[in-house]
Amino acid sequence: MLTKTTKLTVKDYNIVLKSPLKFYKDDSLMLYFELEEYGLIVEKNGKATYRTTQLFPEGAFLFVETPRNVDTIEAAHIDGNKICFQLTAKYTINIGTSRMQI
């Protein structure tokens, strides 16, 4: 089983991957996403700075667009800010580019 970890930094909820996720037809893989948020942090002394902070979700779903419809996959497990989705061969059967949304 393949694994792929991608670090996502959220800014205004638009996330662009630096490179596409690549895998072979009929692969089964575990996709891990580490979530962080980039934003303005105001400290007690009134000083404001931009920095990243970790996001700790309680649940997550991955929407996978296939040629016939959109499937939903619930997170296999969540550990802190790391979310794991298990994609079976059902989701890698199609060759080409697909869209995913968390």
Short mmCIF file of N, CA, C and O in Angstrom, two decimals:
data_model
loop_
_atom_site.label_atom_id
_atom_site.label_comp_id
_atom_site.label_asym_id
_atom_site.label_seq_id
_atom_site.Cartn_x
_atom_site.Cartn_y
_atom_site.Cartn_z
N MET A 1 0.84 -1.17 0.00
CA MET A 1 0.00 0.00 0.00
C MET A 1 0.89 1.24 0.00
O MET A 1 1.83 1.34 0.76
N LEU A 2 0.61 2.18 -0.86
CA LEU A 2 1.37 3.42 -0.96
C LEU A 2 0.90 4.42 0.08
O LEU A 2 -0.24 4.39 0.51
N THR A 3 1.80 5.31 0.48
CA THR A 3 1.42 6.42 1.35
C THR A 3 1.93 7.71 0.75
O THR A 3 2.96 7.74 0.08
N LYS A 4 1.20 8.77 0.98
CA LYS A 4 1.58 10.10 0.50
C LYS A 4 1.17 11.10 1.55
O LYS A 4 0.02 11.11 1.98
N THR A 5 2.10 11.92 2.01
CA THR A 5 1.80 12.97 2.98
C THR A 5 1.97 14.32 2.30
O THR A 5 2.99 14.58 1.67
N THR A 6 0.94 15.16 2.42
CA THR A 6 0.97 16.49 1.83
C THR A 6 0.67 17.50 2.91
O THR A 6 -0.31 17.34 3.66
N LYS A 7 1.49 18.52 3.02
CA LYS A 7 1.27 19.56 4.01
C LYS A 7 0.48 20.69 3.34
O LYS A 7 0.90 21.22 2.32
N LEU A 8 -0.67 21.00 3.90
CA LEU A 8 -1.53 22.05 3.35
C LEU A 8 -1.55 23.23 4.30
O LEU A 8 -1.81 23.08 5.48
N THR A 9 -1.27 24.41 3.78
CA THR A 9 -1.37 25.64 4.55
C THR A 9 -2.55 26.43 4.02
O THR A 9 -2.57 26.83 2.86
N VAL A 10 -3.54 26.62 4.86
CA VAL A 10 -4.79 27.25 4.46
C VAL A 10 -4.67 28.76 4.61
O VAL A 10 -4.28 29.26 5.66
N LYS A 11 -5.00 29.48 3.57
CA LYS A 11 -5.06 30.94 3.62
C LYS A 11 -6.31 31.33 2.85
O LYS A 11 -6.40 31.11 1.65
N ASP A 12 -7.29 31.86 3.57
CA ASP A 12 -8.58 32.22 2.97
C ASP A 12 -9.26 31.00 2.36
O ASP A 12 -10.03 31.12 1.43
N TYR A 13 -8.96 29.83 2.84
CA TYR A 13 -9.59 28.56 2.44
C TYR A 13 -9.36 28.19 0.99
O TYR A 13 -10.07 27.38 0.44
N ASN A 14 -8.37 28.75 0.32
CA ASN A 14 -7.98 28.33 -1.02
C ASN A 14 -6.65 27.63 -0.90
O ASN A 14 -5.67 28.22 -0.46
N ILE A 15 -6.61 26.37 -1.30
CA ILE A 15 -5.39 25.59 -1.15
C ILE A 15 -4.94 25.12 -2.53
O ILE A 15 -5.71 24.55 -3.28
N VAL A 16 -3.69 25.38 -2.84
CA VAL A 16 -3.12 24.94 -4.10
C VAL A 16 -1.97 24.00 -3.79
O VAL A 16 -1.06 24.36 -3.06
N LEU A 17 -2.02 22.79 -4.34
CA LEU A 17 -0.91 21.86 -4.16
C LEU A 17 0.24 22.28 -5.05
O LEU A 17 0.04 22.69 -6.19
N LYS A 18 1.44 22.20 -4.54
CA LYS A 18 2.61 22.57 -5.32
C LYS A 18 2.85 21.60 -6.47
O LYS A 18 3.40 21.96 -7.49
N SER A 19 2.45 20.36 -6.30
CA SER A 19 2.58 19.37 -7.36
C SER A 19 1.38 18.43 -7.29
O SER A 19 0.84 18.20 -6.21
N PRO A 20 0.97 17.88 -8.41
CA PRO A 20 -0.18 16.97 -8.38
C PRO A 20 0.15 15.67 -7.67
O PRO A 20 1.30 15.25 -7.63
N LEU A 21 -0.87 15.07 -7.05
CA LEU A 21 -0.70 13.76 -6.44
C LEU A 21 -0.73 12.74 -7.56
O LEU A 21 -1.64 12.73 -8.37
N LYS A 22 0.27 11.87 -7.62
CA LYS A 22 0.36 10.90 -8.71
C LYS A 22 0.35 9.49 -8.15
O LYS A 22 1.05 9.20 -7.18
N PHE A 23 -0.44 8.63 -8.76
CA PHE A 23 -0.43 7.22 -8.42
C PHE A 23 -0.88 6.43 -9.62
O PHE A 23 -1.36 6.98 -10.60
N TYR A 24 -0.69 5.12 -9.55
CA TYR A 24 -0.96 4.25 -10.69
C TYR A 24 -2.37 3.68 -10.63
O TYR A 24 -2.98 3.60 -9.57
N LYS A 25 -2.84 3.24 -11.78
CA LYS A 25 -4.16 2.64 -11.88
C LYS A 25 -4.27 1.44 -10.94
O LYS A 25 -3.35 0.65 -10.82
N ASP A 26 -5.38 1.36 -10.25
CA ASP A 26 -5.70 0.28 -9.32
C ASP A 26 -4.82 0.25 -8.07
O ASP A 26 -4.77 -0.76 -7.37
N ASP A 27 -4.11 1.35 -7.76
CA ASP A 27 -3.35 1.43 -6.52
C ASP A 27 -4.31 1.54 -5.34
O ASP A 27 -5.43 2.01 -5.46
N SER A 28 -3.85 1.12 -4.21
CA SER A 28 -4.54 1.36 -2.94
C SER A 28 -3.57 2.20 -2.12
O SER A 28 -2.40 1.84 -2.00
N LEU A 29 -4.03 3.30 -1.60
CA LEU A 29 -3.10 4.17 -0.92
C LEU A 29 -3.72 4.89 0.26
O LEU A 29 -4.93 5.02 0.36
N MET A 30 -2.86 5.33 1.15
CA MET A 30 -3.23 6.13 2.30
C MET A 30 -2.77 7.55 2.02
O MET A 30 -1.59 7.77 1.76
N LEU A 31 -3.70 8.49 2.03
CA LEU A 31 -3.36 9.89 1.84
C LEU A 31 -3.39 10.59 3.18
O LEU A 31 -4.39 10.55 3.89
N TYR A 32 -2.29 11.23 3.55
CA TYR A 32 -2.20 11.97 4.80
C TYR A 32 -2.11 13.46 4.46
O TYR A 32 -1.33 13.86 3.60
N PHE A 33 -2.89 14.25 5.15
CA PHE A 33 -2.84 15.70 4.98
C PHE A 33 -2.58 16.33 6.35
O PHE A 33 -3.27 16.03 7.32
N GLU A 34 -1.54 17.17 6.41
CA GLU A 34 -1.26 17.94 7.62
C GLU A 34 -1.83 19.33 7.39
O GLU A 34 -1.47 20.00 6.42
N LEU A 35 -2.71 19.77 8.29
CA LEU A 35 -3.40 21.04 8.10
C LEU A 35 -2.83 22.13 8.99
O LEU A 35 -2.63 21.93 10.19
N GLU A 36 -2.59 23.27 8.38
CA GLU A 36 -2.17 24.47 9.10
C GLU A 36 -2.94 25.64 8.53
O GLU A 36 -3.42 25.59 7.40
N GLU A 37 -3.05 26.70 9.31
CA GLU A 37 -3.72 27.91 8.85
C GLU A 37 -2.74 29.07 8.93
O GLU A 37 -2.01 29.23 9.91
N TYR A 38 -2.70 29.87 7.86
CA TYR A 38 -1.84 31.05 7.83
C TYR A 38 -2.73 32.24 8.07
O TYR A 38 -3.71 32.48 7.34
N GLY A 39 -2.43 33.00 9.11
CA GLY A 39 -3.29 34.15 9.39
C GLY A 39 -2.67 35.09 10.39
O GLY A 39 -1.56 34.90 10.87
N LEU A 40 -3.42 36.10 10.71
CA LEU A 40 -2.99 37.16 11.63
C LEU A 40 -3.23 36.70 13.07
O LEU A 40 -4.34 36.30 13.41
N ILE A 41 -2.20 36.76 13.88
CA ILE A 41 -2.29 36.41 15.29
C ILE A 41 -2.04 37.68 16.10
O ILE A 41 -1.04 38.36 15.91
N VAL A 42 -2.98 38.00 16.99
CA VAL A 42 -2.84 39.18 17.84
C VAL A 42 -2.47 38.71 19.24
O VAL A 42 -3.20 37.92 19.85
N GLU A 43 -1.34 39.18 19.72
CA GLU A 43 -0.86 38.78 21.05
C GLU A 43 -1.47 39.69 22.12
O GLU A 43 -2.09 40.71 21.81
N LYS A 44 -1.26 39.33 23.39
CA LYS A 44 -1.84 40.09 24.51
C LYS A 44 -1.36 41.54 24.56
O LYS A 44 -2.07 42.42 25.00
N ASN A 45 -0.13 41.78 24.10
CA ASN A 45 0.41 43.13 24.13
C ASN A 45 -0.06 43.98 22.95
O ASN A 45 0.34 45.13 22.80
N GLY A 46 -0.93 43.42 22.11
CA GLY A 46 -1.48 44.17 20.98
C GLY A 46 -0.68 44.03 19.70
O GLY A 46 -1.09 44.52 18.64
N LYS A 47 0.46 43.37 19.76
CA LYS A 47 1.29 43.18 18.58
C LYS A 47 0.67 42.11 17.68
O LYS A 47 0.27 41.05 18.15
N ALA A 48 0.58 42.39 16.39
CA ALA A 48 -0.01 41.45 15.43
C ALA A 48 1.06 40.94 14.47
O ALA A 48 1.86 41.73 13.97
N THR A 49 1.06 39.65 14.25
CA THR A 49 2.00 39.05 13.31
C THR A 49 1.28 37.99 12.48
O THR A 49 0.29 37.41 12.93
N TYR A 50 1.79 37.75 11.29
CA TYR A 50 1.26 36.67 10.46
C TYR A 50 2.11 35.43 10.70
O TYR A 50 3.33 35.49 10.68
N ARG A 51 1.44 34.31 10.93
CA ARG A 51 2.16 33.06 11.09
C ARG A 51 1.20 31.89 10.90
O ARG A 51 0.00 32.06 10.82
N THR A 52 1.78 30.70 10.84
CA THR A 52 0.95 29.50 10.67
C THR A 52 0.65 28.89 12.04
O THR A 52 1.49 28.92 12.94
N THR A 53 -0.55 28.37 12.16
CA THR A 53 -0.94 27.63 13.36
C THR A 53 -1.58 26.32 12.91
O THR A 53 -2.21 26.26 11.85
N GLN A 54 -1.43 25.30 13.70
CA GLN A 54 -2.00 24.00 13.35
C GLN A 54 -3.51 24.01 13.57
O GLN A 54 -4.00 24.63 14.50
N LEU A 55 -4.21 23.31 12.69
CA LEU A 55 -5.64 23.11 12.82
C LEU A 55 -5.87 21.69 13.32
O LEU A 55 -5.22 20.75 12.86
N PHE A 56 -6.80 21.51 14.25
CA PHE A 56 -7.07 20.20 14.83
C PHE A 56 -8.53 19.82 14.57
O PHE A 56 -9.40 20.09 15.38
N PRO A 57 -8.79 19.19 13.43
CA PRO A 57 -10.18 18.85 13.08
C PRO A 57 -10.69 17.66 13.90
O PRO A 57 -9.91 16.81 14.33
N GLU A 58 -11.99 17.65 14.13
CA GLU A 58 -12.62 16.53 14.83
C GLU A 58 -13.12 15.48 13.84
O GLU A 58 -13.32 14.34 14.20
N GLY A 59 -13.33 15.88 12.61
CA GLY A 59 -13.79 14.98 11.57
C GLY A 59 -13.42 15.55 10.22
O GLY A 59 -13.16 16.75 10.09
N ALA A 60 -13.39 14.70 9.20
CA ALA A 60 -13.04 15.18 7.86
C ALA A 60 -13.60 14.23 6.81
O ALA A 60 -13.72 13.02 7.05
N PHE A 61 -13.93 14.81 5.67
CA PHE A 61 -14.40 14.04 4.53
C PHE A 61 -13.61 14.46 3.30
O PHE A 61 -13.24 15.62 3.15
N LEU A 62 -13.36 13.52 2.43
CA LEU A 62 -12.68 13.78 1.16
C LEU A 62 -13.68 13.50 0.05
O LEU A 62 -14.27 12.42 -0.01
N PHE A 63 -13.91 14.49 -0.80
CA PHE A 63 -14.79 14.33 -1.95
C PHE A 63 -13.92 14.03 -3.16
O PHE A 63 -13.01 14.80 -3.47
N VAL A 64 -14.19 12.93 -3.84
CA VAL A 64 -13.41 12.52 -5.00
C VAL A 64 -14.33 12.52 -6.22
O VAL A 64 -15.35 11.83 -6.23
N GLU A 65 -13.97 13.31 -7.21
CA GLU A 65 -14.77 13.37 -8.44
C GLU A 65 -14.33 12.25 -9.37
O GLU A 65 -13.16 12.10 -9.68
N THR A 66 -15.29 11.45 -9.78
CA THR A 66 -15.05 10.39 -10.75
C THR A 66 -15.84 10.71 -12.02
O THR A 66 -16.69 11.61 -12.00
N PRO A 67 -15.60 10.03 -13.13
CA PRO A 67 -16.35 10.34 -14.35
C PRO A 67 -17.87 10.20 -14.19
O PRO A 67 -18.63 10.89 -14.84
N ARG A 68 -18.31 9.33 -13.29
CA ARG A 68 -19.75 9.11 -13.14
C ARG A 68 -20.39 9.97 -12.05
O ARG A 68 -21.55 10.32 -12.14
N ASN A 69 -19.68 10.26 -10.99
CA ASN A 69 -20.27 11.03 -9.88
C ASN A 69 -19.18 11.51 -8.92
O ASN A 69 -18.00 11.41 -9.22
N VAL A 70 -19.60 11.98 -7.76
CA VAL A 70 -18.68 12.40 -6.72
C VAL A 70 -18.89 11.48 -5.52
O VAL A 70 -20.00 11.34 -5.03
N ASP A 71 -17.82 10.84 -5.07
CA ASP A 71 -17.89 9.95 -3.92
C ASP A 71 -17.34 10.66 -2.68
O ASP A 71 -16.50 11.56 -2.78
N THR A 72 -17.80 10.23 -1.53
CA THR A 72 -17.34 10.79 -0.27
C THR A 72 -16.61 9.71 0.52
O THR A 72 -17.10 8.60 0.65
N ILE A 73 -15.44 10.08 1.04
CA ILE A 73 -14.66 9.16 1.87
C ILE A 73 -14.47 9.82 3.23
O ILE A 73 -14.00 10.95 3.31
N GLU A 74 -14.84 9.12 4.30
CA GLU A 74 -14.62 9.65 5.64
C GLU A 74 -13.19 9.36 6.06
O GLU A 74 -12.60 8.35 5.65
N ALA A 75 -12.63 10.23 6.88
CA ALA A 75 -11.25 10.04 7.35
C ALA A 75 -11.11 8.70 8.05
O ALA A 75 -11.95 8.32 8.87
N ALA A 76 -10.03 7.99 7.71
CA ALA A 76 -9.75 6.71 8.37
C ALA A 76 -9.34 6.94 9.82
O ALA A 76 -9.75 6.22 10.71
N HIS A 77 -8.51 7.96 10.03
CA HIS A 77 -8.18 8.38 11.39
C HIS A 77 -7.59 9.79 11.36
O HIS A 77 -7.09 10.25 10.34
N ILE A 78 -7.69 10.45 12.50
CA ILE A 78 -7.16 11.81 12.66
C ILE A 78 -6.26 11.80 13.88
O ILE A 78 -6.66 11.34 14.95
N ASP A 79 -5.04 12.30 13.70
CA ASP A 79 -4.08 12.38 14.79
C ASP A 79 -3.55 13.81 14.84
O ASP A 79 -2.69 14.18 14.04
N GLY A 80 -4.08 14.61 15.74
CA GLY A 80 -3.68 16.01 15.83
C GLY A 80 -4.12 16.76 14.60
O GLY A 80 -5.30 16.82 14.28
N ASN A 81 -3.15 17.31 13.87
CA ASN A 81 -3.48 18.04 12.64
C ASN A 81 -3.28 17.18 11.39
O ASN A 81 -3.36 17.67 10.28
N LYS A 82 -3.01 15.89 11.57
CA LYS A 82 -2.80 14.99 10.44
C LYS A 82 -4.04 14.14 10.21
O LYS A 82 -4.51 13.44 11.10
N ILE A 83 -4.60 14.24 8.99
CA ILE A 83 -5.80 13.50 8.61
C ILE A 83 -5.39 12.42 7.62
O ILE A 83 -4.63 12.67 6.69
N CYS A 84 -5.91 11.21 7.81
CA CYS A 84 -5.60 10.09 6.93
C CYS A 84 -6.86 9.62 6.22
O CYS A 84 -7.88 9.38 6.85
N PHE A 85 -6.77 9.50 4.90
CA PHE A 85 -7.84 8.93 4.09
C PHE A 85 -7.30 7.69 3.40
O PHE A 85 -6.19 7.70 2.88
N GLN A 86 -8.10 6.63 3.38
CA GLN A 86 -7.70 5.39 2.71
C GLN A 86 -8.44 5.30 1.38
O GLN A 86 -9.67 5.21 1.35
N LEU A 87 -7.70 5.35 0.28
CA LEU A 87 -8.27 5.21 -1.05
C LEU A 87 -8.01 3.80 -1.55
O LEU A 87 -6.86 3.37 -1.65
N THR A 88 -9.07 3.10 -1.84
CA THR A 88 -8.95 1.74 -2.38
C THR A 88 -8.85 1.83 -3.90
O THR A 88 -8.95 2.90 -4.50
N ALA A 89 -8.70 0.70 -4.53
CA ALA A 89 -8.59 0.64 -5.99
C ALA A 89 -9.85 1.18 -6.66
O ALA A 89 -9.81 1.59 -7.82
N LYS A 90 -10.96 1.24 -5.94
CA LYS A 90 -12.21 1.80 -6.48
C LYS A 90 -12.00 3.25 -6.93
O LYS A 90 -12.60 3.70 -7.91
N TYR A 91 -11.14 3.99 -6.23
CA TYR A 91 -10.93 5.40 -6.53
C TYR A 91 -9.77 5.65 -7.48
O TYR A 91 -9.56 6.76 -7.93
N THR A 92 -8.96 4.62 -7.76
CA THR A 92 -7.82 4.80 -8.65
C THR A 92 -8.00 4.03 -9.95
O THR A 92 -7.05 3.83 -10.69
N ILE A 93 -9.20 3.61 -10.22
CA ILE A 93 -9.47 2.81 -11.42
C ILE A 93 -9.41 3.66 -12.69
O ILE A 93 -9.08 3.18 -13.76
N ASN A 94 -9.71 4.95 -12.58
CA ASN A 94 -9.75 5.83 -13.74
C ASN A 94 -8.39 6.47 -13.99
O ASN A 94 -7.74 6.95 -13.07
N ILE A 95 -7.98 6.46 -15.24
CA ILE A 95 -6.71 7.06 -15.62
C ILE A 95 -6.97 8.52 -15.98
O ILE A 95 -7.95 8.85 -16.64
N GLY A 96 -6.10 9.40 -15.54
CA GLY A 96 -6.23 10.81 -15.87
C GLY A 96 -6.24 11.66 -14.62
O GLY A 96 -5.86 11.23 -13.55
N THR A 97 -6.71 12.89 -14.77
CA THR A 97 -6.73 13.86 -13.68
C THR A 97 -8.11 13.89 -13.05
O THR A 97 -9.11 13.97 -13.74
N SER A 98 -8.14 13.82 -11.74
CA SER A 98 -9.40 13.92 -10.99
C SER A 98 -9.28 15.06 -9.99
O SER A 98 -8.18 15.51 -9.67
N ARG A 99 -10.41 15.49 -9.49
CA ARG A 99 -10.41 16.55 -8.49
C ARG A 99 -10.80 15.96 -7.14
O ARG A 99 -11.63 15.08 -7.05
N MET A 100 -10.15 16.49 -6.09
CA MET A 100 -10.47 16.09 -4.73
C MET A 100 -10.67 17.35 -3.90
O MET A 100 -10.06 18.38 -4.17
N GLN A 101 -11.51 17.25 -2.92
CA GLN A 101 -11.77 18.38 -2.01
C GLN A 101 -11.92 17.84 -0.60
O GLN A 101 -12.61 16.86 -0.37
N ILE A 102 -11.26 18.51 0.35
CA ILE A 102 -11.39 18.11 1.76
C ILE A 102 -12.45 18.99 2.38
O ILE A 102 -12.45 20.17 2.23
#
